[in-house]
């Protein structure tokens, strides 16, 4: 459910016509709906209402300060994976005690900054990292709160690039080594062992993998308890999918499936939803530049490109693409919707049937809130798009469109001799 809807065949973002927004702010442009963000956060909170829990928004999905600020104000915690993300969420007003730090490779600097900030816990994935965190914490004269991330070895039935819970993946500690890890961690004086975490993948559209993971984790937690290792937090990661095309479970169904094996453990449950909170709360609006026909294909060339939205080529992801103004009847045509970047992988859709797009038309790429702007780049020296947050009738610029000047801000022309003689 989201608040991008047609009114008399014109697409609206809440109370504002998308066409007006595009005229005013230019294209390509990301538009987010505050109402949708609030609705999604509440839906997740309600789904876990009966359980002691903490929602840690996986901010990698969409990390604009205003979005983080909104979630922090709604009581969200944050799942971070870098020093940059820590900086962002603290700046946006996050309470450090609601921040969990995930990821396979944290640098000394990141670990120290996180410990000094007083975050809730670091999710650790390897023995050397475990030892390093203990050393660094000892030097700071404190104990680092850590959880160990377990790889439950299962198949979440999603795209291989976003599947993380199989034993061949770089993520987590293998089931066969979990108890050794906890035994070692217990002996390290710089650590406080507070939890266990897992994350099996992203865009998961069935409940079974969550139940399976939770079942395996429950067995481990019980054994740890029997061994005298009591934990406070059980972090089950994120991963719930959204309806790009498929029909994922609702937050209620997800919560029921996830909690069933772990509810009785008496631990505080942490979840790290990313996509499900922000995916359908954002669209990317682009303008059609040209139509082009070859002997075998039709192309709709737009001003948005793979540097703005990488998902279609990287994950073969399907995004619905809608005309912003559908007042005029158009015959349906089939074309590839492509951008100006010099790569054949620069497409938003292939062989897509839709009412004939013509030069000057606006197209809305739907469900672009998650991993859209967050994965944008300056490839082909294209300034990154503006980001707008619509709330009712209000349109807020939450990130200005980059300028050419922004593109070269950190660069320096050095005068090296063209012939190699200095
Ligand atoms: N927690 C951890 C440790 C993660 O690695 C991730 C996502 C999440 C939570 C949030 O997962 P979500 O609820 O959003 O599924 N760029 C890809 C998705 C990459 C996901 C990476 N990790 C895409 O566009 O599909």
PDB file of C-alpha atoms in Angstrom, residues 52-243:
ATOM      1  CA  UNK A  52       9.649  -7.212  23.230  1.00  0.00           C
ATOM      2  CA  UNK A  53      11.374  -5.931  20.115  1.00  0.00           C
ATOM      3  CA  UNK A  54      13.439  -3.226  18.469  1.00  0.00           C
ATOM      4  CA  UNK A  55      13.162  -2.273  14.808  1.00  0.00           C
ATOM      5  CA  UNK A  56      16.578  -1.303  13.455  1.00  0.00           C
ATOM      6  CA  UNK A  57      15.961   0.200  10.026  1.00  0.00           C
ATOM      7  CA  UNK A  58      18.619  -1.110   7.606  1.00  0.00           C
ATOM      8  CA  UNK A  59      19.576   2.329   6.414  1.00  0.00           C
ATOM      9  CA  UNK A  60      21.632   1.112   3.469  1.00  0.00           C
ATOM     10  CA  UNK A  61      18.318   0.908   1.599  1.00  0.00           C
ATOM     11  CA  UNK A  62      17.797   4.677   1.681  1.00  0.00           C
ATOM     12  CA  UNK A  63      20.027   6.800   3.836  1.00  0.00           C
ATOM     13  CA  UNK A  64      18.904  10.391   3.306  1.00  0.00           C
ATOM     14  CA  UNK A  65      19.124  12.338   6.568  1.00  0.00           C
ATOM     15  CA  UNK A  66      15.476  13.393   6.487  1.00  0.00           C
ATOM     16  CA  UNK A  67      14.303   9.811   6.100  1.00  0.00           C
ATOM     17  CA  UNK A  68      16.515   8.724   9.007  1.00  0.00           C
ATOM     18  CA  UNK A  69      15.259  11.637  11.047  1.00  0.00           C
ATOM     19  CA  UNK A  70      11.646  10.613  10.448  1.00  0.00           C
ATOM     20  CA  UNK A  71      12.306   7.006  11.447  1.00  0.00           C
ATOM     21  CA  UNK A  72      14.281   8.069  14.536  1.00  0.00           C
ATOM     22  CA  UNK A  73      11.346  10.260  15.553  1.00  0.00           C
ATOM     23  CA  UNK A  74       9.052   7.241  15.197  1.00  0.00           C
ATOM     24  CA  UNK A  75      11.250   5.280  17.589  1.00  0.00           C
ATOM     25  CA  UNK A  76      13.275   3.310  15.086  1.00  0.00           C
ATOM     26  CA  UNK A  77      16.772   2.077  15.730  1.00  0.00           C
ATOM     27  CA  UNK A  78      19.265   1.561  12.907  1.00  0.00           C
ATOM     28  CA  UNK A  79      21.256  -1.225  11.337  1.00  0.00           C
ATOM     29  CA  UNK A  80      24.480   0.242   9.978  1.00  0.00           C
ATOM     30  CA  UNK A  81      27.346  -1.225   7.969  1.00  0.00           C
ATOM     31  CA  UNK A  82      29.955   1.547   7.850  1.00  0.00           C
ATOM     32  CA  UNK A  83      31.405   4.552   9.617  1.00  0.00           C
ATOM     33  CA  UNK A  84      29.625   6.748   7.101  1.00  0.00           C
ATOM     34  CA  UNK A  85      26.267   5.253   8.046  1.00  0.00           C
ATOM     35  CA  UNK A  86      27.066   5.730  11.744  1.00  0.00           C
ATOM     36  CA  UNK A  87      27.812   9.386  11.106  1.00  0.00           C
ATOM     37  CA  UNK A  88      24.599   9.822   9.126  1.00  0.00           C
ATOM     38  CA  UNK A  89      22.252   8.273  11.629  1.00  0.00           C
ATOM     39  CA  UNK A  90      23.801  10.091  14.594  1.00  0.00           C
ATOM     40  CA  UNK A  91      23.483  13.343  12.672  1.00  0.00           C
ATOM     41  CA  UNK A  92      19.830  12.522  11.995  1.00  0.00           C
ATOM     42  CA  UNK A  93      19.147  12.160  15.703  1.00  0.00           C
ATOM     43  CA  UNK A  94      19.408   8.414  16.329  1.00  0.00           C
ATOM     44  CA  UNK A  95      19.861   7.203  19.885  1.00  0.00           C
ATOM     45  CA  UNK A  96      23.221   5.341  19.848  1.00  0.00           C
ATOM     46  CA  UNK A  97      21.767   2.646  22.085  1.00  0.00           C
ATOM     47  CA  UNK A  98      19.469   1.626  19.229  1.00  0.00           C
ATOM     48  CA  UNK A  99      22.239   1.128  16.671  1.00  0.00           C
ATOM     49  CA  UNK A 100      23.558  -2.266  15.605  1.00  0.00           C
ATOM     50  CA  UNK A 101      26.660  -2.462  13.441  1.00  0.00           C
ATOM     51  CA  UNK A 102      26.643  -5.304  10.880  1.00  0.00           C
ATOM     52  CA  UNK A 103      29.079  -6.297   8.163  1.00  0.00           C
ATOM     53  CA  UNK A 104      31.997  -8.626   7.486  1.00  0.00           C
ATOM     54  CA  UNK A 105      34.772  -6.061   7.494  1.00  0.00           C
ATOM     55  CA  UNK A 106      34.851  -3.278  10.054  1.00  0.00           C
ATOM     56  CA  UNK A 107      38.013  -1.192  10.220  1.00  0.00           C
ATOM     57  CA  UNK A 108      39.744  -0.237  13.472  1.00  0.00           C
ATOM     58  CA  UNK A 109      38.567   3.301  13.030  1.00  0.00           C
ATOM     59  CA  UNK A 110      34.958   2.226  12.550  1.00  0.00           C
ATOM     60  CA  UNK A 111      35.069  -0.069  15.570  1.00  0.00           C
ATOM     61  CA  UNK A 112      36.570   2.594  17.825  1.00  0.00           C
ATOM     62  CA  UNK A 113      34.112   5.261  16.686  1.00  0.00           C
ATOM     63  CA  UNK A 114      31.184   2.922  17.255  1.00  0.00           C
ATOM     64  CA  UNK A 115      32.404   1.924  20.715  1.00  0.00           C
ATOM     65  CA  UNK A 116      32.981   5.537  21.715  1.00  0.00           C
ATOM     66  CA  UNK A 117      29.494   6.430  20.500  1.00  0.00           C
ATOM     67  CA  UNK A 118      28.038   3.731  22.757  1.00  0.00           C
ATOM     68  CA  UNK A 119      26.064   1.715  20.208  1.00  0.00           C
ATOM     69  CA  UNK A 120      23.885  -1.239  21.207  1.00  0.00           C
ATOM     70  CA  UNK A 121      26.085  -3.937  19.680  1.00  0.00           C
ATOM     71  CA  UNK A 122      28.456  -4.974  16.947  1.00  0.00           C
ATOM     72  CA  UNK A 123      27.460  -8.036  14.948  1.00  0.00           C
ATOM     73  CA  UNK A 124      30.652 -10.015  14.450  1.00  0.00           C
ATOM     74  CA  UNK A 125      31.301 -12.454  11.645  1.00  0.00           C
ATOM     75  CA  UNK A 126      34.866 -13.742  11.969  1.00  0.00           C
ATOM     76  CA  UNK A 127      37.384 -14.840  14.568  1.00  0.00           C
ATOM     77  CA  UNK A 128      40.004 -12.176  13.713  1.00  0.00           C
ATOM     78  CA  UNK A 129      37.362  -9.470  13.964  1.00  0.00           C
ATOM     79  CA  UNK A 130      36.213 -10.811  17.305  1.00  0.00           C
ATOM     80  CA  UNK A 131      39.757 -10.633  18.658  1.00  0.00           C
ATOM     81  CA  UNK A 132      40.382  -7.227  17.165  1.00  0.00           C
ATOM     82  CA  UNK A 133      37.247  -5.758  18.743  1.00  0.00           C
ATOM     83  CA  UNK A 134      38.276  -7.154  22.125  1.00  0.00           C
ATOM     84  CA  UNK A 135      41.760  -5.609  21.806  1.00  0.00           C
ATOM     85  CA  UNK A 136      40.432  -2.224  20.750  1.00  0.00           C
ATOM     86  CA  UNK A 137      37.837  -2.181  23.521  1.00  0.00           C
ATOM     87  CA  UNK A 138      40.467  -3.086  26.110  1.00  0.00           C
ATOM     88  CA  UNK A 139      42.596  -0.170  24.936  1.00  0.00           C
ATOM     89  CA  UNK A 140      39.605   2.120  25.365  1.00  0.00           C
ATOM     90  CA  UNK A 141      39.050   0.623  28.793  1.00  0.00           C
ATOM     91  CA  UNK A 142      35.573  -0.625  28.034  1.00  0.00           C
ATOM     92  CA  UNK A 143      33.797  -3.801  27.065  1.00  0.00           C
ATOM     93  CA  UNK A 144      32.426  -4.042  23.571  1.00  0.00           C
ATOM     94  CA  UNK A 145      28.854  -5.348  23.342  1.00  0.00           C
ATOM     95  CA  UNK A 146      28.905  -7.993  20.624  1.00  0.00           C
ATOM     96  CA  UNK A 147      26.619 -10.492  19.004  1.00  0.00           C
ATOM     97  CA  UNK A 148      27.817 -13.259  16.714  1.00  0.00           C
ATOM     98  CA  UNK A 149      26.258 -13.497  13.284  1.00  0.00           C
ATOM     99  CA  UNK A 150      25.348 -17.050  12.444  1.00  0.00           C
ATOM    100  CA  UNK A 151      24.974 -18.373   8.916  1.00  0.00           C
ATOM    101  CA  UNK A 152      22.058 -20.816   9.192  1.00  0.00           C
ATOM    102  CA  UNK A 153      22.816 -22.483   5.834  1.00  0.00           C
ATOM    103  CA  UNK A 154      19.573 -22.351   3.944  1.00  0.00           C
ATOM    104  CA  UNK A 155      18.216 -21.140   0.637  1.00  0.00           C
ATOM    105  CA  UNK A 156      15.918 -18.106   0.907  1.00  0.00           C
ATOM    106  CA  UNK A 157      14.864 -18.415  -2.773  1.00  0.00           C
ATOM    107  CA  UNK A 158      15.933 -14.994  -3.912  1.00  0.00           C
ATOM    108  CA  UNK A 159      18.458 -13.572  -6.397  1.00  0.00           C
ATOM    109  CA  UNK A 160      21.954 -15.015  -5.728  1.00  0.00           C
ATOM    110  CA  UNK A 161      23.486 -11.548  -5.288  1.00  0.00           C
ATOM    111  CA  UNK A 162      21.188 -10.851  -2.336  1.00  0.00           C
ATOM    112  CA  UNK A 163      21.146 -14.296  -0.769  1.00  0.00           C
ATOM    113  CA  UNK A 164      23.313 -14.352   2.354  1.00  0.00           C
ATOM    114  CA  UNK A 165      22.296 -17.355   4.462  1.00  0.00           C
ATOM    115  CA  UNK A 166      23.816 -20.196   2.459  1.00  0.00           C
ATOM    116  CA  UNK A 167      27.037 -21.843   3.642  1.00  0.00           C
ATOM    117  CA  UNK A 168      28.882 -20.749   0.493  1.00  0.00           C
ATOM    118  CA  UNK A 169      28.262 -17.070   1.297  1.00  0.00           C
ATOM    119  CA  UNK A 170      30.865 -14.767   2.862  1.00  0.00           C
ATOM    120  CA  UNK A 171      28.426 -13.872   5.617  1.00  0.00           C
ATOM    121  CA  UNK A 172      28.173 -15.217   9.124  1.00  0.00           C
ATOM    122  CA  UNK A 173      29.779 -17.962  11.152  1.00  0.00           C
ATOM    123  CA  UNK A 174      29.179 -21.544  10.016  1.00  0.00           C
ATOM    124  CA  UNK A 175      26.819 -23.592  12.148  1.00  0.00           C
ATOM    125  CA  UNK A 176      29.608 -26.075  12.828  1.00  0.00           C
ATOM    126  CA  UNK A 177      31.741 -23.390  14.524  1.00  0.00           C
ATOM    127  CA  UNK A 178      29.175 -21.394  16.450  1.00  0.00           C
ATOM    128  CA  UNK A 179      29.821 -22.965  19.841  1.00  0.00           C
ATOM    129  CA  UNK A 180      33.610 -22.639  19.507  1.00  0.00           C
ATOM    130  CA  UNK A 181      33.140 -18.963  18.703  1.00  0.00           C
ATOM    131  CA  UNK A 182      30.951 -18.338  21.731  1.00  0.00           C
ATOM    132  CA  UNK A 183      33.402 -20.223  23.945  1.00  0.00           C
ATOM    133  CA  UNK A 184      36.268 -18.081  22.677  1.00  0.00           C
ATOM    134  CA  UNK A 185      34.279 -14.858  22.908  1.00  0.00           C
ATOM    135  CA  UNK A 186      33.402 -15.621  26.494  1.00  0.00           C
ATOM    136  CA  UNK A 187      37.093 -15.711  27.333  1.00  0.00           C
ATOM    137  CA  UNK A 188      37.945 -12.367  25.724  1.00  0.00           C
ATOM    138  CA  UNK A 189      38.047  -9.687  28.392  1.00  0.00           C
ATOM    139  CA  UNK A 190      37.248  -6.791  26.082  1.00  0.00           C
ATOM    140  CA  UNK A 191      33.886  -8.221  25.100  1.00  0.00           C
ATOM    141  CA  UNK A 192      30.427  -8.375  26.553  1.00  0.00           C
ATOM    142  CA  UNK A 193      28.503 -11.145  24.777  1.00  0.00           C
ATOM    143  CA  UNK A 194      25.013  -9.790  24.403  1.00  0.00           C
ATOM    144  CA  UNK A 195      23.450 -11.448  21.395  1.00  0.00           C
ATOM    145  CA  UNK A 196      23.167 -13.616  18.354  1.00  0.00           C
ATOM    146  CA  UNK A 197      22.315 -12.308  14.912  1.00  0.00           C
ATOM    147  CA  UNK A 198      21.522 -13.613  11.474  1.00  0.00           C
ATOM    148  CA  UNK A 199      20.341 -12.308   8.102  1.00  0.00           C
ATOM    149  CA  UNK A 200      19.456 -14.746   5.349  1.00  0.00           C
ATOM    150  CA  UNK A 201      18.935 -12.480   2.358  1.00  0.00           C
ATOM    151  CA  UNK A 202      16.806  -9.803   0.793  1.00  0.00           C
ATOM    152  CA  UNK A 203      13.581  -9.607  -1.249  1.00  0.00           C
ATOM    153  CA  UNK A 204      12.359 -12.849   0.310  1.00  0.00           C
ATOM    154  CA  UNK A 205       8.803 -13.574  -0.764  1.00  0.00           C
ATOM    155  CA  UNK A 206       7.897 -16.639   1.315  1.00  0.00           C
ATOM    156  CA  UNK A 207       7.582 -17.144   5.061  1.00  0.00           C
ATOM    157  CA  UNK A 208       9.263 -20.579   5.156  1.00  0.00           C
ATOM    158  CA  UNK A 209      12.901 -19.422   5.025  1.00  0.00           C
ATOM    159  CA  UNK A 210      12.285 -17.112   7.996  1.00  0.00           C
ATOM    160  CA  UNK A 211      10.714 -19.920  10.020  1.00  0.00           C
ATOM    161  CA  UNK A 212      13.510 -22.275   9.051  1.00  0.00           C
ATOM    162  CA  UNK A 213      16.207 -19.787  10.064  1.00  0.00           C
ATOM    163  CA  UNK A 214      14.445 -18.986  13.330  1.00  0.00           C
ATOM    164  CA  UNK A 215      14.121 -22.704  14.113  1.00  0.00           C
ATOM    165  CA  UNK A 216      17.843 -23.290  13.627  1.00  0.00           C
ATOM    166  CA  UNK A 217      18.713 -20.225  15.670  1.00  0.00           C
ATOM    167  CA  UNK A 218      16.364 -21.262  18.497  1.00  0.00           C
ATOM    168  CA  UNK A 219      18.179 -24.587  18.813  1.00  0.00           C
ATOM    169  CA  UNK A 220      21.510 -22.758  19.129  1.00  0.00           C
ATOM    170  CA  UNK A 221      20.229 -20.269  21.700  1.00  0.00           C
ATOM    171  CA  UNK A 222      18.856 -23.094  23.859  1.00  0.00           C
ATOM    172  CA  UNK A 223      22.156 -24.972  23.706  1.00  0.00           C
ATOM    173  CA  UNK A 224      24.090 -21.805  24.572  1.00  0.00           C
ATOM    174  CA  UNK A 225      21.837 -21.267  27.550  1.00  0.00           C
ATOM    175  CA  UNK A 226      22.442 -24.851  28.681  1.00  0.00           C
ATOM    176  CA  UNK A 227      26.168 -24.107  28.390  1.00  0.00           C
ATOM    177  CA  UNK A 228      25.746 -21.118  30.665  1.00  0.00           C
ATOM    178  CA  UNK A 229      25.819 -18.452  27.965  1.00  0.00           C
ATOM    179  CA  UNK A 230      22.802 -16.230  28.421  1.00  0.00           C
ATOM    180  CA  UNK A 231      22.073 -13.580  25.804  1.00  0.00           C
ATOM    181  CA  UNK A 232      19.895 -10.467  25.727  1.00  0.00           C
ATOM    182  CA  UNK A 233      19.269  -9.874  22.036  1.00  0.00           C
ATOM    183  CA  UNK A 234      18.295 -12.019  19.115  1.00  0.00           C
ATOM    184  CA  UNK A 235      18.760 -10.104  15.873  1.00  0.00           C
ATOM    185  CA  UNK A 236      16.934 -11.820  13.022  1.00  0.00           C
ATOM    186  CA  UNK A 237      18.039  -9.391  10.284  1.00  0.00           C
ATOM    187  CA  UNK A 238      15.844  -8.058   7.513  1.00  0.00           C
ATOM    188  CA  UNK A 239      14.845  -9.438   4.156  1.00  0.00           C
ATOM    189  CA  UNK A 240      11.081  -9.227   3.789  1.00  0.00           C
ATOM    190  CA  UNK A 241      10.267  -8.618   0.127  1.00  0.00           C
ATOM    191  CA  UNK A 242       7.940  -6.112  -1.495  1.00  0.00           C
ATOM    192  CA  UNK A 243       5.509  -6.550  -4.391  1.00  0.00           C
TER     193      UNK A 243
END
